[in-house]
XYZ file of C-alpha atoms in Angstrom:
325
model
C -18.002 -4.275 20.668
C -17.105 -0.626 21.265
C -17.605 0.739 24.777
C -18.008 4.254 23.370
C -20.414 3.816 20.439
C -21.813 7.369 20.441
C -18.380 8.973 20.585
C -17.044 6.654 17.909
C -19.927 7.495 15.597
C -19.512 11.238 16.135
C -15.760 11.210 15.580
C -16.157 9.240 12.383
C -18.998 11.303 10.893
C -18.745 14.800 12.398
C -15.773 16.194 10.473
C -16.714 19.619 9.107
C -18.587 22.851 9.791
C -20.802 22.862 12.920
C -20.267 19.127 13.310
C -16.501 19.631 13.576
C -16.999 22.560 15.972
C -19.023 20.224 18.190
C -16.095 17.779 18.353
C -13.484 20.494 18.934
C -15.520 22.174 21.682
C -16.136 18.844 23.426
C -12.446 17.917 23.353
C -11.495 21.338 24.717
C -14.112 20.947 27.489
C -12.540 17.625 28.512
C -9.056 19.153 28.384
C -10.175 22.100 30.499
C -11.385 19.751 33.243
C -8.258 17.596 32.906
C -6.184 20.717 33.578
C -7.890 21.097 36.969
C -10.500 23.478 35.554
C -14.070 24.005 36.693
C -17.085 24.514 34.431
C -20.245 26.594 34.500
C -23.160 25.543 32.295
C -25.860 28.100 31.472
C -29.373 27.070 30.415
C -31.578 29.402 28.401
C -34.734 28.571 26.458
C -36.854 25.649 27.645
C -34.148 23.030 27.956
C -35.756 21.390 30.992
C -39.003 20.876 29.098
C -36.811 19.447 26.331
C -35.775 16.946 29.054
C -32.100 17.864 29.041
C -31.977 16.204 32.443
C -31.651 12.879 30.633
C -28.026 13.790 29.894
C -27.257 16.783 32.132
C -27.991 14.879 35.337
C -25.187 12.423 34.554
C -22.830 15.320 33.804
C -23.560 16.622 37.304
C -23.143 13.220 38.937
C -19.776 12.693 37.233
C -18.489 16.142 38.282
C -18.345 17.496 34.721
C -20.099 20.705 35.824
C -19.478 22.649 39.029
C -22.019 25.478 38.834
C -25.148 26.209 36.783
C -26.827 29.434 35.719
C -30.374 29.054 34.445
C -33.615 30.880 33.963
C -36.353 30.441 36.532
C -38.256 28.528 33.862
C -35.525 25.888 33.539
C -35.264 25.607 37.325
C -38.966 24.910 37.815
C -39.665 23.013 34.579
C -37.323 20.190 35.532
C -39.482 19.660 38.620
C -42.713 20.084 36.649
C -41.537 17.168 34.522
C -40.500 15.201 37.603
C -43.954 15.354 39.207
C -46.247 15.409 36.168
C -44.485 13.685 33.270
C -47.357 11.259 32.589
C -49.781 14.155 32.136
C -47.697 15.992 29.540
C -48.955 15.945 25.974
C -46.791 16.150 22.897
C -48.143 18.059 19.889
C -45.890 17.104 16.954
C -48.115 19.038 14.540
C -47.825 22.268 16.543
C -46.972 24.277 13.426
C -50.453 23.537 12.083
C -52.399 24.669 15.153
C -54.959 27.413 14.588
C -55.698 30.158 17.137
C -58.823 28.209 18.067
C -56.731 25.075 18.625
C -54.478 27.089 20.958
C -57.516 28.406 22.838
C -58.760 24.835 23.262
C -55.436 23.898 24.874
C -55.760 26.879 27.222
C -59.286 25.786 28.169
C -57.816 22.435 29.208
C -55.047 24.230 31.179
C -52.375 22.787 28.893
C -49.615 25.375 28.456
C -47.670 24.768 25.238
C -43.901 25.016 24.820
C -43.256 24.278 21.123
C -44.346 20.635 20.778
C -44.940 19.950 24.473
C -47.915 20.903 26.664
C -47.360 21.300 30.414
C -50.438 20.410 32.532
C -51.145 23.266 34.941
C -52.806 21.392 37.797
C -50.542 18.340 37.920
C -47.281 20.241 37.337
C -47.512 23.880 38.360
C -50.029 23.668 41.187
C -48.416 20.615 42.759
C -45.109 22.469 42.986
C -46.828 25.664 44.102
C -48.448 23.988 47.110
C -45.064 22.689 48.282
C -43.415 26.060 47.666
C -46.067 28.012 49.565
C -45.415 25.873 52.634
C -41.700 26.661 52.386
C -42.184 30.355 51.614
C -44.600 30.972 54.481
C -42.526 28.986 56.988
C -39.365 30.914 56.063
C -41.287 34.197 56.116
C -42.663 33.519 59.608
C -39.186 32.599 60.855
C -37.602 35.690 59.310
C -35.453 33.519 57.052
C -34.512 34.176 53.415
C -33.335 31.768 50.723
C -32.513 31.811 47.030
C -35.062 30.308 44.588
C -32.954 27.192 44.022
C -32.484 26.741 47.764
C -36.241 26.596 48.304
C -36.465 23.849 45.670
C -33.546 21.979 47.232
C -35.377 22.097 50.583
C -38.503 20.595 49.007
C -36.532 17.795 47.352
C -34.580 16.991 50.517
C -37.791 16.779 52.578
C -39.355 14.427 50.054
C -42.743 16.163 50.141
C -43.268 15.614 46.402
C -42.012 12.037 46.194
C -45.519 10.570 45.984
C -45.918 12.424 42.682
C -42.606 11.469 41.041
C -43.307 10.120 37.546
C -39.798 9.779 36.099
C -36.678 8.092 37.383
C -34.899 10.611 39.617
C -31.661 9.863 37.740
C -33.169 11.806 34.814
C -33.825 14.959 36.845
C -30.907 17.394 36.709
C -32.328 19.329 39.657
C -32.358 16.201 41.792
C -28.750 15.481 40.819
C -27.827 19.093 41.607
C -29.543 18.867 44.989
C -27.612 15.709 45.852
C -24.346 17.508 45.012
C -25.551 20.754 46.637
C -24.436 22.361 43.365
C -24.332 26.171 43.322
C -27.050 27.527 41.007
C -27.483 31.098 39.780
C -31.017 32.076 38.719
C -30.996 35.614 37.284
C -34.406 37.130 36.582
C -36.253 34.460 38.584
C -39.142 36.907 38.780
C -39.766 36.136 35.099
C -40.984 32.592 35.741
C -44.155 30.776 36.711
C -43.034 30.310 40.309
C -41.924 33.945 40.407
C -45.435 34.967 39.394
C -46.841 32.652 42.051
C -44.650 34.237 44.711
C -45.770 37.733 43.679
C -49.399 36.637 43.978
C -48.889 35.235 47.476
C -47.158 38.448 48.541
C -50.090 40.472 47.186
C -52.535 38.189 49.007
C -50.671 38.773 52.263
C -49.645 35.155 52.793
C -45.973 36.146 52.533
C -45.271 39.360 54.426
C -41.711 40.061 53.326
C -41.202 40.263 49.560
C -37.491 39.605 50.174
C -38.144 36.161 51.674
C -36.916 34.960 48.288
C -33.470 36.436 47.795
C -32.888 38.665 44.780
C -30.859 38.793 41.585
C -28.352 41.305 42.949
C -27.701 38.929 45.814
C -27.154 36.185 43.249
C -24.467 38.341 41.613
C -22.647 38.897 44.899
C -22.984 35.171 45.673
C -21.514 34.332 42.265
C -18.750 36.905 42.686
C -17.676 35.375 46.007
C -17.725 31.890 44.446
C -15.736 33.046 41.404
C -13.106 34.883 43.447
C -12.496 31.897 45.713
C -12.656 29.202 43.017
C -10.448 31.056 40.522
C -7.612 31.155 43.056
C -6.878 27.509 42.280
C -8.917 26.654 39.152
C -9.508 28.087 35.708
C -13.289 28.441 35.231
C -14.938 27.625 31.917
C -18.248 28.823 30.507
C -20.513 26.500 28.510
C -23.511 28.453 27.262
C -26.709 26.924 25.908
C -28.640 29.633 24.082
C -28.309 33.280 25.021
C -30.263 35.718 27.124
C -30.003 36.448 30.815
C -28.934 32.913 31.793
C -25.651 33.557 29.955
C -25.243 37.320 29.990
C -25.745 37.702 33.751
C -23.080 35.265 34.994
C -20.441 35.981 32.344
C -20.479 39.625 33.469
C -19.135 38.714 36.909
C -15.577 38.985 35.534
C -15.779 42.551 34.143
C -17.739 43.536 37.254
C -14.882 42.371 39.473
C -12.277 44.032 37.240
C -13.975 47.316 36.406
C -16.392 47.973 39.264
C -14.539 46.281 42.125
C -11.123 47.287 40.702
C -9.733 43.818 41.334
C -6.796 43.204 39.029
C -5.846 39.681 40.068
C -9.000 37.832 38.995
C -8.577 35.686 35.846
C -11.086 35.829 32.988
C -13.083 32.795 31.909
C -10.714 30.034 30.786
C -12.930 28.341 28.185
C -15.997 29.441 26.247
C -18.495 27.553 24.139
C -21.939 28.628 23.002
C -24.612 26.522 21.351
C -26.814 28.959 19.485
C -29.534 28.873 16.858
C -29.495 32.674 16.683
C -27.899 34.044 13.542
C -25.112 36.594 13.931
C -27.074 39.798 14.254
C -27.122 43.447 15.238
C -27.139 44.139 18.947
C -28.507 40.870 20.319
C -26.545 38.999 22.953
C -27.604 35.610 21.611
C -26.269 36.480 18.159
C -22.945 37.946 19.263
C -19.840 36.031 18.230
C -17.417 35.059 21.027
C -14.765 37.598 19.974
C -17.095 40.450 20.935
C -16.730 39.322 24.545
C -13.026 40.218 24.450
C -13.941 43.897 24.199
C -16.041 43.572 27.373
C -13.253 41.985 29.394
C -14.961 38.598 29.627
C -12.512 36.586 27.507
C -8.932 36.963 26.340
C -7.646 36.559 22.763
C -6.062 33.257 23.827
C -9.171 31.825 25.519
C -10.370 28.645 23.732
C -13.568 29.871 22.037
C -16.222 27.868 20.185
C -19.675 28.435 18.772
C -21.865 25.613 17.485
C -24.696 27.093 15.467
C -27.404 24.481 15.793
C -30.342 23.307 17.891
C -29.254 22.842 21.501
C -31.749 19.991 22.022
C -29.679 18.056 19.453
C -26.173 19.369 20.165
C -26.009 19.367 23.981
C -26.792 15.652 24.499
C -24.242 14.709 21.813
C -21.553 16.889 23.390
C -22.355 15.525 26.835
C -21.984 11.983 25.453
C -18.515 12.866 24.124
C -17.522 14.528 27.401
C -18.765 11.516 29.382
C -16.981 9.132 27.026
C -20.123 7.299 25.992
């Protein structure tokens, strides 16, 4: 019996078009790591609510990813799922919902993401109570941390363990915490926990709005990491979706070249994007990889791939190939 049934199936059946691109991009990812490369994965959309942790957590544990950039939503939604999974409701007929149906979900405090409803009290408020304790303690001590660092602190202290409702091996944030993986969270303010923090600042419970470190500080943090890591490793870029989770970190290279005037920093050594955005006019999500050459992010020789499909389908399959499953 085959020890790699998923990979065997994919290699036999995925031979053309986006299916072939999936195979090629996965093989190049493996080769990049084999050549002593490092990899960044960027998470846009609602991939944590899509439970990407089921496959991403193992990628982290097996050192197939060295740094992550994600939206604030993906950061927090992995923990929402960790502490409230049994209270989630799936709505497979979401396309048929009327405005009144949506209002009924709101009345029950069930916030819908496509076919999945997140329960406010069991998910959001449980995490908020733990975060407020961390925010106010840091604020009183004059300390400042990044958004992901506050969540790491909560996980390390175990204050939410009584609420865990999934196996921790399926939480990518828990795996990242165990590895102390660097995480970049651009635009964290545009998230549920960012809104919560703003409210607690306005209520006077947190005195210093900068108790949570900012996006510009994330860029300088990433720049320092990139400069040091690229001295000995080529760094790849694996992008799920588009938006700020991808655009923010990929710009660290032209920033170092053009704004810092550093000429000895290599560009990204691998690029792959999973996108369901059609090639379009002006959008970042719909830009083809070659456009990034003109911005100094990639070189003509950089291995470049785009898989135009649903990331909730493509990413787990690629991760299975990369993990040799």
